[in-house]
XYZ file of C-alpha atoms in Angstrom:
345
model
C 94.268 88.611 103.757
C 93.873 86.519 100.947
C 97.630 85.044 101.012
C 100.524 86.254 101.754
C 104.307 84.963 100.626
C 107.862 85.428 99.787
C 109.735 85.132 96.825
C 109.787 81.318 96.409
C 110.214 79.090 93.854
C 109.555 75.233 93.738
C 110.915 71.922 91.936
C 111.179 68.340 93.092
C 114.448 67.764 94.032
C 115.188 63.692 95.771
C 112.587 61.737 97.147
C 110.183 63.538 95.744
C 111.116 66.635 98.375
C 109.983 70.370 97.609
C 112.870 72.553 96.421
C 112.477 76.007 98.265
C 114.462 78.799 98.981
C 115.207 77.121 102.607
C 116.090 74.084 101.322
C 119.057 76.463 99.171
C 119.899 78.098 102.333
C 120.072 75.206 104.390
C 122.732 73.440 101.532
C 124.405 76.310 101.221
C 124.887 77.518 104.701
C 123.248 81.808 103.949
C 120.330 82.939 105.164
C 116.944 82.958 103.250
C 116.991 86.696 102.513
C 120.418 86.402 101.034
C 119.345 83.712 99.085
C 116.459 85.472 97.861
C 118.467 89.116 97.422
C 120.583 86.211 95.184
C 118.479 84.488 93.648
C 116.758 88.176 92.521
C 120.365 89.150 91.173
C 121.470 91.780 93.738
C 124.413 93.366 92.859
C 125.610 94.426 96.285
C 126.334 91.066 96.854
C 129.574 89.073 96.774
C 129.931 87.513 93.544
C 131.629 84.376 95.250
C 128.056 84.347 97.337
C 126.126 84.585 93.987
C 127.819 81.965 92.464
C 127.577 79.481 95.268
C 123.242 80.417 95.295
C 123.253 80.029 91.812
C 125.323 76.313 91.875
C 123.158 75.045 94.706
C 120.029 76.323 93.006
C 121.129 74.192 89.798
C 122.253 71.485 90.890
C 118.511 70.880 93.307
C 116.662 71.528 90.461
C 115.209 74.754 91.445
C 112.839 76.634 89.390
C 110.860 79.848 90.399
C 107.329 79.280 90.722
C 105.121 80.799 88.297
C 101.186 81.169 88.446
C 99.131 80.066 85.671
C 97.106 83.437 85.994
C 99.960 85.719 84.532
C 100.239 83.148 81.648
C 96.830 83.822 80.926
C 95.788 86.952 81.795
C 99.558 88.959 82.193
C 98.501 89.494 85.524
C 99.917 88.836 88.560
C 97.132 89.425 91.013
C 99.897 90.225 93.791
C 100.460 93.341 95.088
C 104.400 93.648 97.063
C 105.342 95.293 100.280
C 108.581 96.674 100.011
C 108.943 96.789 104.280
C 111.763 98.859 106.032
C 113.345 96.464 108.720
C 115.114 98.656 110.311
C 111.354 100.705 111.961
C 111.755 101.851 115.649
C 107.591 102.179 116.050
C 106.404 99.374 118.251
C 104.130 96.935 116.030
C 104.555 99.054 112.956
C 105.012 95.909 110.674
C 102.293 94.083 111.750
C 99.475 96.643 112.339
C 100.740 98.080 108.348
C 100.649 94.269 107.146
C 96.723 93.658 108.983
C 95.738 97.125 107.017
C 97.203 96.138 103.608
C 95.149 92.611 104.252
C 91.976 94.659 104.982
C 92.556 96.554 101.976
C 92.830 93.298 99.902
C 89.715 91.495 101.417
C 87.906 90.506 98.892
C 89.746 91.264 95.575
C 91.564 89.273 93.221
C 95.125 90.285 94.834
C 97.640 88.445 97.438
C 100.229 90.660 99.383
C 104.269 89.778 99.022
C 105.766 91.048 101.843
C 109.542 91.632 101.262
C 111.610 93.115 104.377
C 114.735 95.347 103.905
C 117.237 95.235 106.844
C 119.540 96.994 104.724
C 118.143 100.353 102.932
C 120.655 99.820 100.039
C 118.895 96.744 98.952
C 116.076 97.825 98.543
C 116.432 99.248 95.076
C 117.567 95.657 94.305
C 113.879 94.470 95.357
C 112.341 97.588 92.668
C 114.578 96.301 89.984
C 113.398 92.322 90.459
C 109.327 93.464 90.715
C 110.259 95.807 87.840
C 112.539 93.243 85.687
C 110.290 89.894 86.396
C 106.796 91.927 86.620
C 106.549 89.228 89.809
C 103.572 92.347 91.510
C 101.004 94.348 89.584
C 102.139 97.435 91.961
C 103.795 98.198 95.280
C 104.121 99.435 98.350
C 107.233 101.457 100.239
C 108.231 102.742 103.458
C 110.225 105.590 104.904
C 110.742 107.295 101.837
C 113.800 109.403 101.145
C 113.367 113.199 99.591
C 115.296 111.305 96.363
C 114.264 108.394 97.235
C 115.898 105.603 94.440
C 113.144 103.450 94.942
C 110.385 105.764 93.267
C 112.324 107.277 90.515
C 113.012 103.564 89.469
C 109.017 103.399 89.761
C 108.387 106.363 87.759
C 110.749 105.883 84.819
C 108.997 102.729 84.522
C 105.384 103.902 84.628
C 104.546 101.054 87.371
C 101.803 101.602 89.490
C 103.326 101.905 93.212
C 102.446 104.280 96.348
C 104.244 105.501 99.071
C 104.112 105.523 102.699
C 105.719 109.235 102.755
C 106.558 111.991 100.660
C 109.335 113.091 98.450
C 111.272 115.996 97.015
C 110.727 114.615 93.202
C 109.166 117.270 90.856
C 107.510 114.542 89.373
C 103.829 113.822 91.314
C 103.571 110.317 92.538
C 100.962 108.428 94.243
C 101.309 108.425 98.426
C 99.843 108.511 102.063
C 101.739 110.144 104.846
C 101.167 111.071 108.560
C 101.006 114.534 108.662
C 104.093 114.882 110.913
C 104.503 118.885 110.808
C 100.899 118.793 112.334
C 102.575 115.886 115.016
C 105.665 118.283 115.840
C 103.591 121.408 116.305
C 100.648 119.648 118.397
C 103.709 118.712 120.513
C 105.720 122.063 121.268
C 102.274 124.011 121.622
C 101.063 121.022 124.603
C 104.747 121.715 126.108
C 104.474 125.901 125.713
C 101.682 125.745 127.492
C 102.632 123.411 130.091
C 105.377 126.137 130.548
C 108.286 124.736 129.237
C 111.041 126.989 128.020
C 113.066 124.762 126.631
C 112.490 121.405 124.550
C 114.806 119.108 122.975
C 113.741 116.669 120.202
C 114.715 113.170 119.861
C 113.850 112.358 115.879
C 114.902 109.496 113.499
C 116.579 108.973 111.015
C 117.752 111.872 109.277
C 118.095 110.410 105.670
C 114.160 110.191 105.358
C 111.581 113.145 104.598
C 109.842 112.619 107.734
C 113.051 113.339 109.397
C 113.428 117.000 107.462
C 109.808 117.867 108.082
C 109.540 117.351 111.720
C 112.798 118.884 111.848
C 111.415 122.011 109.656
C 107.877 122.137 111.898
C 110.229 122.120 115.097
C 112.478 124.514 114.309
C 108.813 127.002 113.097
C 106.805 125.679 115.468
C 109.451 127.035 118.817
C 110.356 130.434 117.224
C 106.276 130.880 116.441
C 106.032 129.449 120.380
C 108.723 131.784 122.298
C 111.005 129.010 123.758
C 114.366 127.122 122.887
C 114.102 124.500 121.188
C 117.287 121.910 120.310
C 117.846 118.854 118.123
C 119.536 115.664 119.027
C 121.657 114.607 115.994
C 121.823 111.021 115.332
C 119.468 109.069 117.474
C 118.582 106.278 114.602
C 122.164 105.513 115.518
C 122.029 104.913 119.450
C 121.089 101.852 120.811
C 118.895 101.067 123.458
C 121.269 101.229 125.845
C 123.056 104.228 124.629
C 119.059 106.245 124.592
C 118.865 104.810 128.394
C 122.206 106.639 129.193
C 120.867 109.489 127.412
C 118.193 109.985 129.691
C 119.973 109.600 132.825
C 122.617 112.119 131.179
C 119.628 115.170 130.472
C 118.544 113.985 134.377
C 122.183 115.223 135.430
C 122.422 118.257 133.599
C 122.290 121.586 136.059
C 120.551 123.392 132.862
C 118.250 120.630 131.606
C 115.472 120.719 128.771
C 111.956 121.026 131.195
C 110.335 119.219 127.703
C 111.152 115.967 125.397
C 109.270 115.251 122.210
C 109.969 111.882 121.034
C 108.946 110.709 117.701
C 109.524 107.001 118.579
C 108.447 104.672 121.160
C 111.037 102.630 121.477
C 113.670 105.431 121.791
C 110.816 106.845 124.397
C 110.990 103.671 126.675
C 114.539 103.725 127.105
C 115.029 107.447 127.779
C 112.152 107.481 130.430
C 114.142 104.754 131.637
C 117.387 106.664 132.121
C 115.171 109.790 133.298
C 113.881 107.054 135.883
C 117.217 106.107 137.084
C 118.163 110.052 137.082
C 115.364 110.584 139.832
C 112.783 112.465 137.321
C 109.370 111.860 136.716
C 108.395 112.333 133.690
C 105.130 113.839 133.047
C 106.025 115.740 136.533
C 109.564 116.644 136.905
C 110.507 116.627 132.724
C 107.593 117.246 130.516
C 107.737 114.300 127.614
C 105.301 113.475 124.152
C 105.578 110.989 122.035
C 104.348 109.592 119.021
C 102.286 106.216 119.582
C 101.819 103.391 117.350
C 100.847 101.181 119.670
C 99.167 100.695 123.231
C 101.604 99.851 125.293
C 103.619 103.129 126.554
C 100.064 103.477 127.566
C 100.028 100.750 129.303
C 103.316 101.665 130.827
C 103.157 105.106 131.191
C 99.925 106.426 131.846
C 100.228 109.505 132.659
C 102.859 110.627 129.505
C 101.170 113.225 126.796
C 101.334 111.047 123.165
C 100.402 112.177 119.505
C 98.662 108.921 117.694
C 99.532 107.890 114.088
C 96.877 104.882 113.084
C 99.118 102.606 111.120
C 96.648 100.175 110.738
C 94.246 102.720 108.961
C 97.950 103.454 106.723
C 97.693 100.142 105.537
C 94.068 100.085 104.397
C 94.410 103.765 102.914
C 98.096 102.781 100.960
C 95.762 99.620 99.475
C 93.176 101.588 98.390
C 95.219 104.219 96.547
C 97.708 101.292 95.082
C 94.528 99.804 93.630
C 93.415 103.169 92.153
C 96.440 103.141 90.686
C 96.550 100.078 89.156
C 93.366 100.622 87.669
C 94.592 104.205 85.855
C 93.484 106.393 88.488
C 95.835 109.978 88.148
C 98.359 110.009 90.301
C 97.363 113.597 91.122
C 94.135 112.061 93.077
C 96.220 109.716 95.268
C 97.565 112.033 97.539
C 96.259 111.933 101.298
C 97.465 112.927 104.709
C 96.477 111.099 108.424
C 95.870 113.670 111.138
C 97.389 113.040 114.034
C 95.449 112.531 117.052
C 96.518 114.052 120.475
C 96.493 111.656 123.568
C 96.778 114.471 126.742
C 96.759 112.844 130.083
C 98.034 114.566 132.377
């Protein structure tokens, strides 16, 4: 890509040193994204913690960086990421940042990449891009159906696009996998396998991708003839805790005979507890997955998976941001990835 950054700022503080936000976070004991969230005014945050970013930040001199080009031109020539830390897909990040760098190769524009490990700050990120025009649009993940983030982006006319869809009335620019197509691909591969009973293991249930696989599933095993149950809250278990799980469904006298996993790291560690249960799955407990990545492959072979290319995300969510920017309707930035089917056994 043609750069890439955080929020920084610079000044020449004693001896002549660089004044960055490490060199705050290192006086003033935080970490750099608390600095930054700081620094960017977030509100959630202590004001004791604000103040003490705020005196350390005045008294080295510090002074946000600002490129000649948006003196001159109003123009930033960045475009920001807006990245949900909290992603269970294995290599989502990178293979999302590597597409969003394709997508800039060659152009004027630089990629920000700023990663949320708390949802709730996230708006705080919006409201700095919005208040200090520091991007000339963005990009978000794992969208909510009301999703703050893009009615702050609407009300303020600012070109952004989505990685997902919402509930908003209002049309907006986005790319999405097409995850009802994922969740029925999956219980139609386990119906004909002959299962008669499938459980789903989904996300996080305050996103839309959460209500639409939910939705498919729910269509997709009354349409299909077999039983088909939820398991509530697996964003919340840990690794551990999905390990158990699996060794748990290996116990149970009246079992599911099918799994459909929409994450690979919540896959590993329940074909680890199914494992440790004496199943094999694939043979003994039908599973599919969704795959980001190559390595259940690798680990797995024989396991059923539904592909989403997030690489080919990244390029796609470019090209529509710079549509955008450039006064495209959002009405013509609105596109769906197929997902691809990876039966092996």
């Amino acid at each position: 890509m043609n750069g890439k950054s955080t929020s920084t700022g610079m000044a020449r503080g004693a001896g002549n040193q660089r004044v960055t936000l490490r060199t705050i976070a290192e006086m003033t004991g935080l970490s750099l994204s608390t600095v930054s969230l700081s620094l960017r005014g977030g509100t959630t945050l202590k004001q004791e913690t604000r103040d003490k970013v705020a005196e350390a930040a005045a008294s080295l001199g510090y002074v946000p960086d600002r490129a000649g080009v948006r003196l001159r031109t109003g123009k930033t020539n960045v475009i920001a990421l807006v990245l949900d830390g909290a992603e269970d897909s294995i290599d989502f990040a990178r293979q999302m940042i590597r597409g969003i760098g394709q997508g800039i190769k060659g152009t004027r524009y630089h990629l920000t990449v700023t990663p949320e490990f708390e949802r709730n700050l996230s708006a705080d990120t919006i409201r700095y891009v919005l208040d200090n025009r520091t991007a000339d649009g963005v990009i978000i993940t794992h969208t909510e159906p009301r999703d703050r983030r893009v009615q702050m982006l609407i009300d303020a006319n600012f070109p952004f696009v989505s990685h997902g869809r919402t509930e908003f009335f209002t049309p907006h620019a986005y790319h999405d996998f097409h995850s009802e197509t994922f969740t029925a691909m999956a219980v139609e591969r386990l119906a004909r396998k002959g299962c008669k009973h499938a459980l789903l293991v989904v996300g996080d249930d305050s996103t839309t991708n959460y209500h639409n696989i939910v939705t498919a599933y729910h269509r997709a095993t009354a349409r299909a003839g077999i039983e088909g149950t939820i398991l509530d809250g697996a964003q919340r278990r840990s690794s551990a805790e999905m390990r158990r799980l699996g060794l748990d469904i290996s116990r149970q006298p009246n079992r599911p005979d099918g799994l459909i996993c929409d994450s690979e790291m919540r896959t590993i560690a329940l074909v680890g507890g199914l494992q440790e249960g004496g199943l094999r799955p694939g043979v003994d407990i039908q599973l599919i997955y969704k795959q980001t990545s190559d390595i259940l492959p690798t680990l797995f072979p024989t396991l059923d998976s539904i592909g989403e290319d997030v690489f080919a995300a990244g390029v796609e969510l470019t090209r529509l941001l710079l549509q955008r920017i450039e006064g495209v309707p959002v009405d013509q930035l609105q596109t769906m990835a197929e997902p691809t089917p990876n039966w092996r056994n």
